Amino acid sequence: MNWFLKSFALLHDPPHKALWFEDADYRVYDKNSHEEEAAKLFDEIFKGMGFGGVPGSEESAAVAEADRLAASFDRWALPPSPGNYWVKAKYMINPFGRERREIKKPTPQEFRERLGKFVGEVRRVLEAAKGDERWLYFAFYAAYELAWIKAGLPTLPADTRVPTHSIFDHLYATASMLNWTRGGGCLMVVDLPGIQSILKSARKAGDYRAGSLLVSLVAWRVAWRFMERHGPDILLSPTPRFNPLFYAQLDRRVKGVWGLYAGAMSYYVGKKFGVSQQLPVDEWLHGLIRRSSLFPGTLYLALPECKGEDEAYSYFDEVLKEVLEAARGGEAPNLPFDLGGLDDGVKRVVEAGLKGLESVRYLPIRVAVAYVEEGLRNLEKWTTERFGIDDEVKKLLGGDLRRFLFARLLEMVNERKRRALPKYPSWFDKEGRPRFSQTYKGTWMHSSLDPSQPAVVKFGGVFKDGNLTYDDETHSWLKSLGIEEKKDANLTKVFKPKEALGPVDLIKRALYLRSAKRAGIDSVEVVALNYYYLKHYFDSERCREIKGLVERVLDGEDVEDVFGSSEAADRRLAECKGAGEEPWTPGLEYVVIRADGDNVGKLLRGCLPKEPQMPQDVEVVRDREQFEKDMKHALRVLGAMRETAKHICGGGYLVVPSPAYYAAVSAALMVTAIGDAAIVEKSQGELVFAGGDDLLAFSAKPPSFDIVKETRENYWGEGGFHSLSESYFLPALTAYGRSYSLRVAHAVTDMMSVEVDKAAELLDEAKDRVPGKDALAISTSTGHVGFTKVSAVGSVKAIAEAYARRTLGRNLPYDVEAWGEAAEVEYVLRYLVGRNTDKKELADKVVEAACYVDGRGEKWKNAVELLKALRAWI
């Protein structure tokens, strides 16, 4: 692998190219050529590192080809710059929603000082990899953008004529496309299908997080196997950029990377979301990857050489063995973080249950491959048929249709992924003999959490003195393992009586216990109660005894053992009802929060609601007439996409997906996910996974509305951008909205996996029911469900608070229901609200929340159900 050439591709243009052309005072290393400026900056960064040189003509040609393949579609539309004019950097345009943000340019003197800091920050990281070309490249890839941010340098465009993508989007995409310039490469998708079934085989909230962590770690370690061989640039999605797993993993080999990452992210997660008020940013980020998932189970890899699907299967099997060993309590030096130990009793149970699984592929996998040579074959014909590119447009594009290679390979690999049959776990050999160890007597049985798994351990249960405890057979088995139950007090917290667990159940639970370093598996009872505890609901004299009981539950004891029954718990907890700013009533109900980006598939295909607008209000140096000719040229190319958008996107506008476009999407998803995690956790919620577009979390009832509001705002950023510093920002995914589902369930009497599934089902229904999506479903396990817009979440919260404060009559939904369907829905709603409150503003809030669905009758029914559902927050 030519690690030098990959590094050169990352710096084939100086990251300050936009400023270099604008003013000679920004030309630090060379006054006459921006390529020489880049080359001399490269030399300054790698000086004394045992890495450098000058690329040969073939190597330079490969980088130039990668540069063309990487460029965004709006840059394709422009003719090559004639060099007789330059557009000054003024603002960045969000490529998804067309919002603008001004570029904060430093003065030339400030720039020189900050560029020096940038070089110093990069070199500090490179020192740890000195003399090793592979790890020098990894270190440079990791430190490059982060050091720019930390030095206080601004976001700058790749091309000031169309400032839609940052220079770093383009440079990282160029390094990726270098993999395809010499033939033999491919686009590969490695997918862990059926993730939801892995997640929902859960008894408690911690099981969900454990399942998410397992999928995330396995997918990450497979990605890392490919990256170790070919470099981090091969991972297109999810991106290594801003990905805490990448920096944590690399820091094991190149010390200093993690510190730079935490420093660069301190503004975003520290100042913006207040993380630094609770924990140091680096500690919070490290804890985040231990307990939650930010890394999805689908990988897109741009490989320079392709051995087909077998290579992915081989890496996958190796990683499964690595994770299996970690679950058993063994050393795990290859994981991105250190693992804690397991209690002796838990370890013995896990070892017994996982015996003999080394040859079993216990998670499903699906792989699809599209080869570069395939993509180049008949590329012109495909481009004409797919995008309607005629001879005139081909001419405007300079006749270079290789730029469509990425879009073609993407379409090919996604179609093959759709048709590919997953390889699922096989728990029995061809003769029907089990490939797992059964530790209990009798015929094998299914896991009590997941019927697709055989149970390898079974914990029988009996009631004794009013408490559920292990039966005699279980006591005898535990004794045979050398477990002294009196010394292993946590055993019944981790393995409940009447549980039967399969291999994946055990791996999930053990891995989570080791990574999170917690004594027990977090429960939704803890989720439900922790908010009230931290808000001092139980601090009064009358609640002192109840506070002690709550503390026992928070410490891992079973709520029914502590309070006698769930009904008794709810009665006692309700005695500590809040007041003032906290009018809520404590109890064992919690909220499932499910979110999903709207039209993400369309976004990834390049289907956007707004047509690109070529900038006109810019300052052009020298030949403005030529600039305007170039803009007209570009608009003719972009205009050709209008008709194409009708059959590919069903309307709107089409931007042909490019590597730079994907780099911008992937970076936005990663940063959004981190922001979502910070919002959930500062609200005392429990994050299961955050993928940037999707989200699953559990929370107490009171903060659930604020979590929706703040994560939805985070999805679109501030004015369409995510601010990582005072001057560095990334575009947010503002093309489409994001829909949510809130479902209230009881921690004891409702089955959690059923409620999570129902929340997801109602999320999909909300998108269908609410025009324009950006929808919010509000539901209860008792059967009530109403729909509204996410923008109305403030009104929804106000209604719930009014119920809780009794400033809104709790009989309102039944008054509405008794009235029957009305011709003037909004008028009658206002009248009925007025009969139930003295606060006139509540009528506006009820109307806003209830009337987003179409149809008079549907609006009326929705109003009734929504108002009933919100009573669950009382």
Coordinates of C-alpha atoms in Angstrom, one line a residue, residues 274-796:
G274 CA -23.3 21.4 28.6
V275 CA -21.4 18.0 28.9
S276 CA -18.4 19.7 30.5
Q277 CA -20.6 20.8 33.4
Q278 CA -21.0 17.2 34.3
L279 CA -17.8 15.5 33.2
P280 CA -14.6 16.3 31.3
V281 CA -15.4 16.0 27.6
D282 CA -12.9 13.2 27.0
E283 CA -14.3 11.2 29.8
W284 CA -17.9 11.6 28.6
L285 CA -17.0 10.7 25.0
H286 CA -15.1 7.6 26.2
G287 CA -18.0 6.6 28.4
L288 CA -20.4 7.1 25.5
I289 CA -18.8 4.4 23.3
R290 CA -18.7 2.0 26.2
R291 CA -22.4 2.1 26.9
S292 CA -24.2 3.1 23.7
S293 CA -24.1 2.6 20.0
L294 CA -23.2 5.4 17.5
F295 CA -22.0 2.9 14.9
P296 CA -24.6 1.2 12.7
G297 CA -24.5 -2.3 11.5
T298 CA -24.0 -1.5 7.8
L299 CA -20.6 -0.6 6.2
Y300 CA -19.9 0.8 2.8
L301 CA -16.2 0.2 1.8
A302 CA -14.3 1.6 -1.2
L303 CA -11.6 -1.1 -1.5
P304 CA -8.6 -0.8 -3.7
E305 CA -8.5 -4.5 -4.3
C306 CA -11.3 -7.0 -3.9
K307 CA -11.2 -10.6 -3.0
G308 CA -15.0 -10.9 -3.0
E309 CA -17.4 -11.7 -0.3
D310 CA -15.2 -14.4 1.4
E311 CA -12.8 -11.7 2.7
A312 CA -15.7 -10.1 4.6
Y313 CA -16.9 -13.4 5.9
S314 CA -13.4 -14.3 7.1
Y315 CA -13.0 -11.0 9.0
F316 CA -16.5 -11.4 10.4
D317 CA -15.7 -14.8 11.8
E318 CA -12.5 -13.6 13.4
V319 CA -14.3 -10.7 15.0
L320 CA -17.0 -13.0 16.4
K321 CA -14.3 -15.2 18.1
E322 CA -12.7 -12.0 19.5
V323 CA -16.0 -10.8 20.9
L324 CA -16.8 -14.3 22.3
E325 CA -13.5 -14.4 24.1
A326 CA -14.2 -10.9 25.5
A327 CA -17.6 -12.0 26.7
R328 CA -16.1 -14.9 28.5
G329 CA -13.9 -12.6 30.5
G330 CA -10.8 -12.9 28.5
E331 CA -8.3 -10.3 27.5
A332 CA -9.6 -7.9 24.7
P333 CA -6.6 -5.9 23.6
N334 CA -8.0 -5.3 20.1
L335 CA -11.2 -3.5 21.2
P336 CA -11.3 0.3 21.2
F337 CA -11.5 0.5 25.0
D338 CA -10.5 -1.5 28.1
L339 CA -13.0 -3.9 29.6
G340 CA -13.7 -4.3 33.3
G341 CA -13.9 -7.7 35.0
L342 CA -16.9 -9.9 35.7
D343 CA -18.0 -11.0 39.1
D344 CA -16.8 -14.5 39.7
G345 CA -20.2 -16.1 39.7
V346 CA -21.3 -14.3 36.5
K347 CA -18.1 -15.3 34.8
R348 CA -18.6 -19.0 35.6
V349 CA -22.1 -18.9 34.3
V350 CA -21.1 -17.2 31.1
E351 CA -18.2 -19.6 30.5
A352 CA -20.4 -22.6 31.0
G353 CA -23.1 -21.3 28.7
L354 CA -20.7 -20.2 25.9
K355 CA -18.6 -23.4 25.9
G356 CA -17.9 -24.8 22.4
L357 CA -19.2 -21.8 20.4
E358 CA -15.8 -21.0 18.7
S359 CA -17.0 -22.4 15.3
V360 CA -20.5 -21.0 15.4
R361 CA -21.4 -17.8 13.5
Y362 CA -23.8 -16.5 16.1
L363 CA -24.8 -13.3 14.3
P364 CA -26.2 -12.9 10.8
I365 CA -24.3 -11.3 8.0
R366 CA -25.0 -10.2 4.4
V367 CA -22.3 -9.0 1.9
A368 CA -22.7 -7.4 -1.5
V369 CA -20.0 -6.3 -3.9
A370 CA -19.9 -4.1 -7.0
Y371 CA -16.6 -4.1 -8.9
V372 CA -15.1 -1.0 -10.5
E373 CA -14.5 -2.8 -13.8
E374 CA -18.1 -3.8 -13.9
G375 CA -19.1 -0.2 -13.2
L376 CA -17.0 1.2 -16.0
R377 CA -18.4 -1.3 -18.5
N378 CA -21.2 0.3 -20.5
L379 CA -21.0 3.4 -18.2
E380 CA -22.1 5.7 -21.0
K381 CA -25.1 3.7 -21.8
W382 CA -26.1 3.4 -18.2
T383 CA -25.6 7.1 -17.6
T384 CA -27.8 8.0 -20.6
E385 CA -30.6 5.6 -19.5
R386 CA -30.5 6.4 -15.8
F387 CA -30.1 10.2 -15.9
G388 CA -31.2 11.1 -19.4
I389 CA -27.8 12.6 -20.2
D390 CA -27.8 13.6 -23.8
D391 CA -24.9 14.5 -26.1
E392 CA -25.2 18.2 -25.3
V393 CA -24.9 17.6 -21.6
K394 CA -22.1 15.1 -22.1
K395 CA -20.3 17.8 -24.0
L396 CA -20.9 20.3 -21.2
L397 CA -19.5 17.8 -18.8
G398 CA -16.3 17.6 -20.9
G399 CA -17.1 14.1 -22.0
D400 CA -15.9 12.7 -18.7
L401 CA -18.5 10.2 -17.6
R402 CA -16.2 8.4 -15.2
R403 CA -17.5 10.9 -12.6
F404 CA -20.7 8.8 -12.6
L405 CA -18.8 5.7 -11.5
F406 CA -19.6 6.2 -7.8
A407 CA -23.3 6.6 -8.5
R408 CA -23.4 3.5 -10.6
L409 CA -21.5 1.3 -8.1
L410 CA -23.8 2.6 -5.4
E411 CA -26.9 1.6 -7.3
M412 CA -25.4 -1.8 -8.2
V413 CA -24.3 -2.7 -4.7
N414 CA -27.6 -1.6 -3.1
E415 CA -29.6 -3.7 -5.5
R416 CA -27.3 -6.7 -4.8
K417 CA -27.6 -6.1 -1.1
R418 CA -31.4 -6.1 -1.4
R419 CA -31.4 -9.4 -3.2
A420 CA -28.6 -11.1 -1.2
L421 CA -29.7 -13.8 1.2
P422 CA -28.3 -13.3 4.7
K423 CA -26.3 -16.0 6.4
Y424 CA -28.1 -16.7 9.6
P425 CA -26.7 -18.5 12.7
S426 CA -26.9 -22.3 12.4
W427 CA -27.3 -23.8 15.9
F428 CA -27.4 -27.4 14.7
D429 CA -25.2 -29.4 12.4
K430 CA -26.4 -31.3 9.3
E431 CA -27.3 -34.3 11.4
G432 CA -29.4 -32.2 13.7
R433 CA -26.9 -32.3 16.6
P434 CA -26.7 -29.1 18.7
R435 CA -23.6 -26.9 18.2
F436 CA -24.1 -25.3 21.6
S437 CA -23.6 -26.5 25.2
Q438 CA -26.9 -27.2 27.0
T439 CA -26.3 -26.8 30.8
Y440 CA -29.7 -27.9 32.0
K441 CA -31.6 -31.2 32.1
G442 CA -34.2 -32.3 29.6
T443 CA -34.9 -31.3 26.1
W444 CA -33.4 -28.1 24.9
M445 CA -35.7 -25.1 24.9
H446 CA -35.8 -21.6 23.3
S447 CA -34.4 -18.5 24.9
S448 CA -37.1 -16.8 26.9
L449 CA -36.0 -13.5 25.3
D450 CA -35.4 -14.5 21.7
P451 CA -37.2 -17.6 20.2
S452 CA -34.6 -17.7 17.3
Q453 CA -31.9 -18.8 19.8
P454 CA -31.7 -22.1 21.8
A455 CA -31.3 -21.6 25.5
V456 CA -27.9 -22.6 26.8
V457 CA -28.6 -21.7 30.5
K458 CA -31.8 -21.9 32.4
F459 CA -32.6 -20.3 35.8
G460 CA -35.6 -22.0 37.3
G461 CA -37.7 -20.0 39.7
V462 CA -40.0 -20.7 42.7
F463 CA -41.7 -18.4 45.2
K464 CA -40.3 -18.7 48.7
D465 CA -41.5 -16.5 51.5
G466 CA -43.2 -14.3 49.0
N467 CA -40.1 -13.7 46.9
L468 CA -39.1 -15.2 43.6
T469 CA -35.9 -17.2 43.9
Y470 CA -33.9 -19.9 42.1
D471 CA -35.3 -23.4 42.3
D472 CA -33.4 -26.4 43.6
E473 CA -32.1 -27.6 40.2
T474 CA -30.6 -24.1 39.6
H475 CA -29.0 -24.0 43.0
S476 CA -27.5 -27.4 42.4
W477 CA -26.2 -26.4 39.0
L478 CA -24.6 -23.2 40.3
K479 CA -23.0 -25.2 43.1
S480 CA -21.5 -27.6 40.5
L481 CA -19.9 -24.5 38.9
G482 CA -18.2 -23.7 42.2
I483 CA -20.5 -20.7 42.8
E484 CA -21.2 -19.7 46.4
E485 CA -24.5 -17.8 46.0
K486 CA -24.2 -16.0 49.3
K487 CA -20.9 -14.4 48.1
D488 CA -22.3 -13.6 44.7
A489 CA -25.0 -11.1 45.7
N490 CA -25.2 -9.7 42.2
L491 CA -26.0 -13.0 40.5
T492 CA -29.8 -12.7 40.8
K493 CA -29.6 -9.1 39.6
V494 CA -27.9 -10.2 36.4
F495 CA -29.7 -13.5 35.9
K496 CA -33.3 -13.5 37.1
P497 CA -35.2 -16.6 38.2
K498 CA -37.3 -18.1 35.3
E499 CA -34.9 -16.7 32.6
A500 CA -33.6 -19.0 29.9
L501 CA -30.8 -17.3 27.9
G502 CA -29.3 -18.1 24.5
P503 CA -25.7 -17.7 23.4
V504 CA -26.3 -14.2 22.0
D505 CA -28.2 -13.2 25.2
L506 CA -25.2 -14.2 27.3
I507 CA -22.7 -12.5 25.1
K508 CA -24.7 -9.3 25.1
R509 CA -25.1 -9.2 28.8
A510 CA -21.5 -10.1 29.6
L511 CA -20.0 -7.7 27.2
Y512 CA -22.2 -4.9 28.5
L513 CA -21.3 -5.6 32.1
R514 CA -17.6 -5.5 31.2
S515 CA -17.8 -2.4 29.1
A516 CA -20.1 -0.3 31.3
K517 CA -18.4 -1.6 34.5
R518 CA -21.8 -1.8 36.3
A519 CA -22.9 -4.4 38.8
G520 CA -26.3 -5.0 37.2
I521 CA -28.3 -4.5 34.0
D522 CA -30.0 -1.2 34.1
S523 CA -33.8 -1.5 34.2
V524 CA -36.6 0.8 33.0
E525 CA -37.6 1.1 36.6
V526 CA -34.3 2.9 37.1
V527 CA -35.0 5.0 34.0
A528 CA -38.5 5.9 35.4
L529 CA -37.3 6.8 38.9
N530 CA -33.9 8.4 38.5
Y531 CA -35.2 11.6 37.1
Y532 CA -37.5 12.2 40.1
Y533 CA -34.7 11.2 42.5
L534 CA -32.2 13.7 40.9
K535 CA -34.9 16.4 41.0
H536 CA -35.3 15.9 44.7
Y537 CA -38.9 14.7 44.7
F538 CA -38.2 12.4 47.6
D539 CA -36.2 14.8 49.8
S540 CA -39.1 16.1 51.9
E541 CA -39.8 14.8 55.4
R542 CA -42.9 12.9 54.4
C543 CA -41.0 11.1 51.6
R544 CA -37.9 10.1 53.6
E545 CA -38.9 6.4 53.9
I546 CA -39.9 6.3 50.2
K547 CA -36.5 7.8 49.3
G548 CA -34.8 4.9 51.0
L549 CA -37.0 2.4 49.0
V550 CA -36.2 4.3 45.7
E551 CA -32.5 4.1 46.5
R552 CA -32.7 0.4 46.8
V553 CA -34.4 0.1 43.4
L554 CA -31.8 2.5 41.9
D555 CA -29.1 0.2 43.4
G556 CA -30.5 -2.8 41.4
E557 CA -33.0 -4.4 43.7
D558 CA -36.3 -5.6 42.2
V559 CA -39.0 -3.0 42.6
E560 CA -41.6 -5.6 43.6
D561 CA -39.3 -7.0 46.2
V562 CA -38.8 -3.6 47.6
F563 CA -42.3 -2.2 47.5
G564 CA -44.3 -5.5 47.7
S565 CA -46.0 -5.0 44.3
S566 CA -46.0 -2.6 41.4
E567 CA -49.3 -1.3 42.4
A568 CA -48.0 -0.6 45.9
A569 CA -45.0 1.1 44.4
D570 CA -47.1 3.4 42.3
R571 CA -49.3 4.3 45.3
R572 CA -46.4 5.1 47.5
L573 CA -44.5 7.0 44.9
A574 CA -47.5 9.2 44.1
E575 CA -47.4 10.5 47.7
C576 CA -44.3 12.5 46.6
K577 CA -46.0 14.6 43.8
G578 CA -44.0 17.6 42.8
A579 CA -44.9 21.3 42.8
G580 CA -43.8 24.5 41.2
E581 CA -41.7 23.9 38.2
E582 CA -42.0 20.2 38.7
P583 CA -45.7 19.4 38.9
W584 CA -45.3 15.7 38.0
T585 CA -46.3 12.6 39.9
P586 CA -43.5 10.0 40.3
G587 CA -44.3 6.5 39.3
L588 CA -43.1 3.4 37.4
E589 CA -44.1 4.6 33.9
Y590 CA -41.4 5.5 31.4
V591 CA -41.3 6.7 27.8
V592 CA -39.9 4.9 24.7
I593 CA -38.5 7.6 22.4
R594 CA -38.1 6.5 18.8
A595 CA -37.0 8.8 16.0
D596 CA -36.2 8.4 12.3
G597 CA -35.1 10.9 9.7
D598 CA -37.7 11.5 7.0
N599 CA -36.9 10.4 3.4
V600 CA -33.3 9.4 4.3
G601 CA -33.3 7.0 1.4
K602 CA -34.2 9.8 -1.0
L603 CA -31.5 12.0 0.5
L604 CA -28.8 9.3 0.0
R605 CA -30.0 8.9 -3.7
G606 CA -29.4 12.7 -4.1
C607 CA -33.1 13.5 -4.2
L608 CA -33.6 17.0 -2.7
P609 CA -36.6 19.3 -2.4
K610 CA -34.8 22.4 -3.4
E611 CA -32.9 23.1 -6.7
P612 CA -29.3 24.3 -6.4
Q613 CA -28.9 28.0 -6.9
M614 CA -25.6 29.2 -8.3
P615 CA -24.3 32.1 -6.2
Q616 CA -24.5 35.5 -7.8
D617 CA -24.0 37.8 -4.8
V618 CA -20.2 37.2 -4.7
E619 CA -17.1 39.2 -5.2
V620 CA -15.3 38.2 -8.3
V621 CA -11.7 39.2 -8.8
R622 CA -10.9 40.2 -12.5
D623 CA -13.1 38.6 -15.3
R624 CA -16.7 38.7 -14.0
E625 CA -18.0 38.2 -17.5
Q626 CA -16.3 34.8 -17.7
F627 CA -17.6 33.9 -14.3
E628 CA -21.2 34.6 -15.4
K629 CA -20.6 32.5 -18.5
D630 CA -19.4 29.6 -16.3
M631 CA -22.5 30.0 -14.1
K632 CA -24.8 29.8 -17.1
H633 CA -22.9 26.7 -18.3
A634 CA -23.5 25.1 -14.9
L635 CA -27.1 26.0 -14.8
R636 CA -27.7 24.2 -18.1
V637 CA -26.2 21.1 -16.7
L638 CA -28.1 21.3 -13.5
G639 CA -31.3 22.1 -15.4
A640 CA -31.0 18.8 -17.2
M641 CA -31.6 17.1 -13.9
R642 CA -35.2 18.4 -13.5
E643 CA -36.8 15.8 -15.8
T644 CA -34.5 13.1 -14.4
A645 CA -35.7 13.9 -10.9
K646 CA -39.3 13.2 -11.8
H647 CA -38.7 9.5 -12.5
I648 CA -35.9 8.9 -10.0
C649 CA -37.2 11.1 -7.1
G650 CA -40.8 11.5 -7.9
G651 CA -40.3 15.3 -8.1
G652 CA -38.0 17.8 -6.5
Y653 CA -34.5 17.9 -7.7
L654 CA -31.7 15.4 -8.3
V655 CA -28.0 15.8 -7.4
V656 CA -26.0 12.9 -8.7
P657 CA -24.5 11.3 -5.6
S658 CA -20.7 11.8 -5.4
P659 CA -18.0 10.8 -2.9
A660 CA -17.9 14.4 -1.6
Y661 CA -21.7 14.4 -1.2
Y662 CA -21.4 11.1 0.8
A663 CA -18.6 12.6 2.9
A664 CA -20.8 15.5 3.8
V665 CA -23.8 13.3 4.6
S666 CA -21.7 10.8 6.7
A667 CA -20.0 13.6 8.7
A668 CA -23.4 15.2 9.4
L669 CA -24.8 11.9 10.6
M670 CA -21.9 11.3 13.0
V671 CA -22.0 14.8 14.5
T672 CA -25.8 14.7 14.9
A673 CA -25.6 11.3 16.7
I674 CA -23.1 12.7 19.2
G675 CA -25.3 15.7 19.8
D676 CA -28.4 13.5 20.2
A677 CA -26.5 11.4 22.8
A678 CA -25.5 14.4 24.8
I679 CA -29.1 15.7 24.8
V680 CA -30.6 12.3 26.0
E681 CA -28.0 11.8 28.7
K682 CA -28.2 15.4 30.2
S683 CA -32.0 14.7 30.5
Q684 CA -31.2 11.5 32.5
G685 CA -32.4 9.4 29.7
E686 CA -30.9 6.1 28.6
L687 CA -29.6 6.0 25.1
V688 CA -29.8 2.7 23.2
F689 CA -28.5 3.9 19.8
A690 CA -28.1 7.1 17.9
G691 CA -27.3 6.9 14.2
G692 CA -27.7 10.6 13.3
D693 CA -30.9 10.0 11.5
D694 CA -32.4 7.4 13.9
L695 CA -32.6 7.3 17.6
L696 CA -33.9 4.9 20.4
A697 CA -33.9 6.0 24.0
F698 CA -35.8 5.6 27.2
S699 CA -36.6 8.4 29.6
A700 CA -38.8 9.4 32.5
K701 CA -42.0 11.0 31.4
P702 CA -41.2 14.7 32.3
P703 CA -38.1 15.2 30.1
S704 CA -39.4 13.3 27.1
F705 CA -40.9 16.3 25.4
D706 CA -37.7 18.3 25.8
I707 CA -35.7 15.4 24.3
V708 CA -37.9 15.5 21.2
K709 CA -37.6 19.3 20.9
E710 CA -33.9 19.5 21.4
T711 CA -32.9 16.5 19.3
R712 CA -35.1 17.7 16.5
E713 CA -33.4 21.1 16.7
N714 CA -30.1 19.3 16.7
Y715 CA -31.0 17.5 13.5
W716 CA -31.1 20.7 11.5
G717 CA -28.4 22.4 13.6
E718 CA -28.2 26.2 14.0
G719 CA -29.3 27.8 10.8
G720 CA -28.7 24.6 8.9
F721 CA -25.2 24.0 10.3
H722 CA -23.5 22.2 13.2
S723 CA -20.9 24.4 14.9
L724 CA -17.8 22.6 16.0
S725 CA -16.0 25.9 17.0
E726 CA -16.6 29.6 16.6
S727 CA -15.5 29.4 13.0
Y728 CA -15.7 25.7 11.9
F729 CA -19.1 24.2 11.0
L730 CA -20.6 21.3 9.0
P731 CA -23.9 21.3 7.0
A732 CA -26.8 19.6 8.8
L733 CA -29.3 17.3 7.0
T734 CA -31.9 20.0 6.4
A735 CA -33.4 18.5 3.2
Y736 CA -36.1 16.8 5.1
G737 CA -37.5 16.6 8.7
R738 CA -37.4 14.0 11.4
S739 CA -40.3 12.1 12.9
Y740 CA -40.8 10.8 16.4
S741 CA -42.8 8.4 18.5
L742 CA -43.3 8.8 22.3
R743 CA -44.9 5.8 24.0
V744 CA -45.7 5.7 27.7
A745 CA -45.3 2.2 29.2
H746 CA -45.2 0.7 32.7
A747 CA -41.9 -0.7 33.8
V748 CA -43.4 -3.8 35.5
T749 CA -46.8 -4.6 34.0
D750 CA -45.9 -3.9 30.3
M751 CA -43.5 -6.0 28.2
M752 CA -40.7 -3.7 27.1
S753 CA -39.9 -5.3 23.8
V754 CA -43.6 -5.1 22.8
E755 CA -43.8 -1.4 23.7
V756 CA -40.6 -0.6 21.7
D757 CA -42.0 -2.4 18.7
K758 CA -45.2 -0.6 19.0
A759 CA -43.4 2.8 19.2
A760 CA -41.6 2.0 16.0
E761 CA -44.8 0.9 14.3
L762 CA -46.6 4.1 15.3
L763 CA -43.6 6.1 14.1
D764 CA -44.2 4.8 10.6
E765 CA -47.9 5.4 10.9
A766 CA -47.2 9.0 12.0
K767 CA -45.2 9.6 8.8
D768 CA -48.2 8.4 6.8
R769 CA -50.9 10.3 8.8
V770 CA -49.3 13.7 9.1
P771 CA -48.9 15.6 5.8
G772 CA -45.3 16.5 5.1
K773 CA -44.1 14.1 7.8
D774 CA -41.9 15.7 10.5
A775 CA -44.5 13.9 12.6
L776 CA -44.9 13.0 16.3
A777 CA -46.9 10.1 17.6
I778 CA -48.0 10.2 21.2
S779 CA -49.3 6.9 22.6
T780 CA -49.8 4.8 25.7
S781 CA -49.7 1.1 26.4
T782 CA -53.3 1.3 27.4
G783 CA -54.3 1.9 23.8
H784 CA -54.5 5.7 23.1
V785 CA -52.6 7.2 20.2
G786 CA -52.7 10.7 18.7
F787 CA -50.6 12.4 16.0
T788 CA -49.2 15.8 15.6
K789 CA -46.3 17.7 14.1
V790 CA -42.9 17.8 15.9
S791 CA -43.1 21.6 15.7
A792 CA -46.1 21.3 18.1
V793 CA -44.2 19.5 20.8
G794 CA -44.1 22.7 22.9
S795 CA -47.9 22.8 22.9
V796 CA -48.1 19.1 23.6

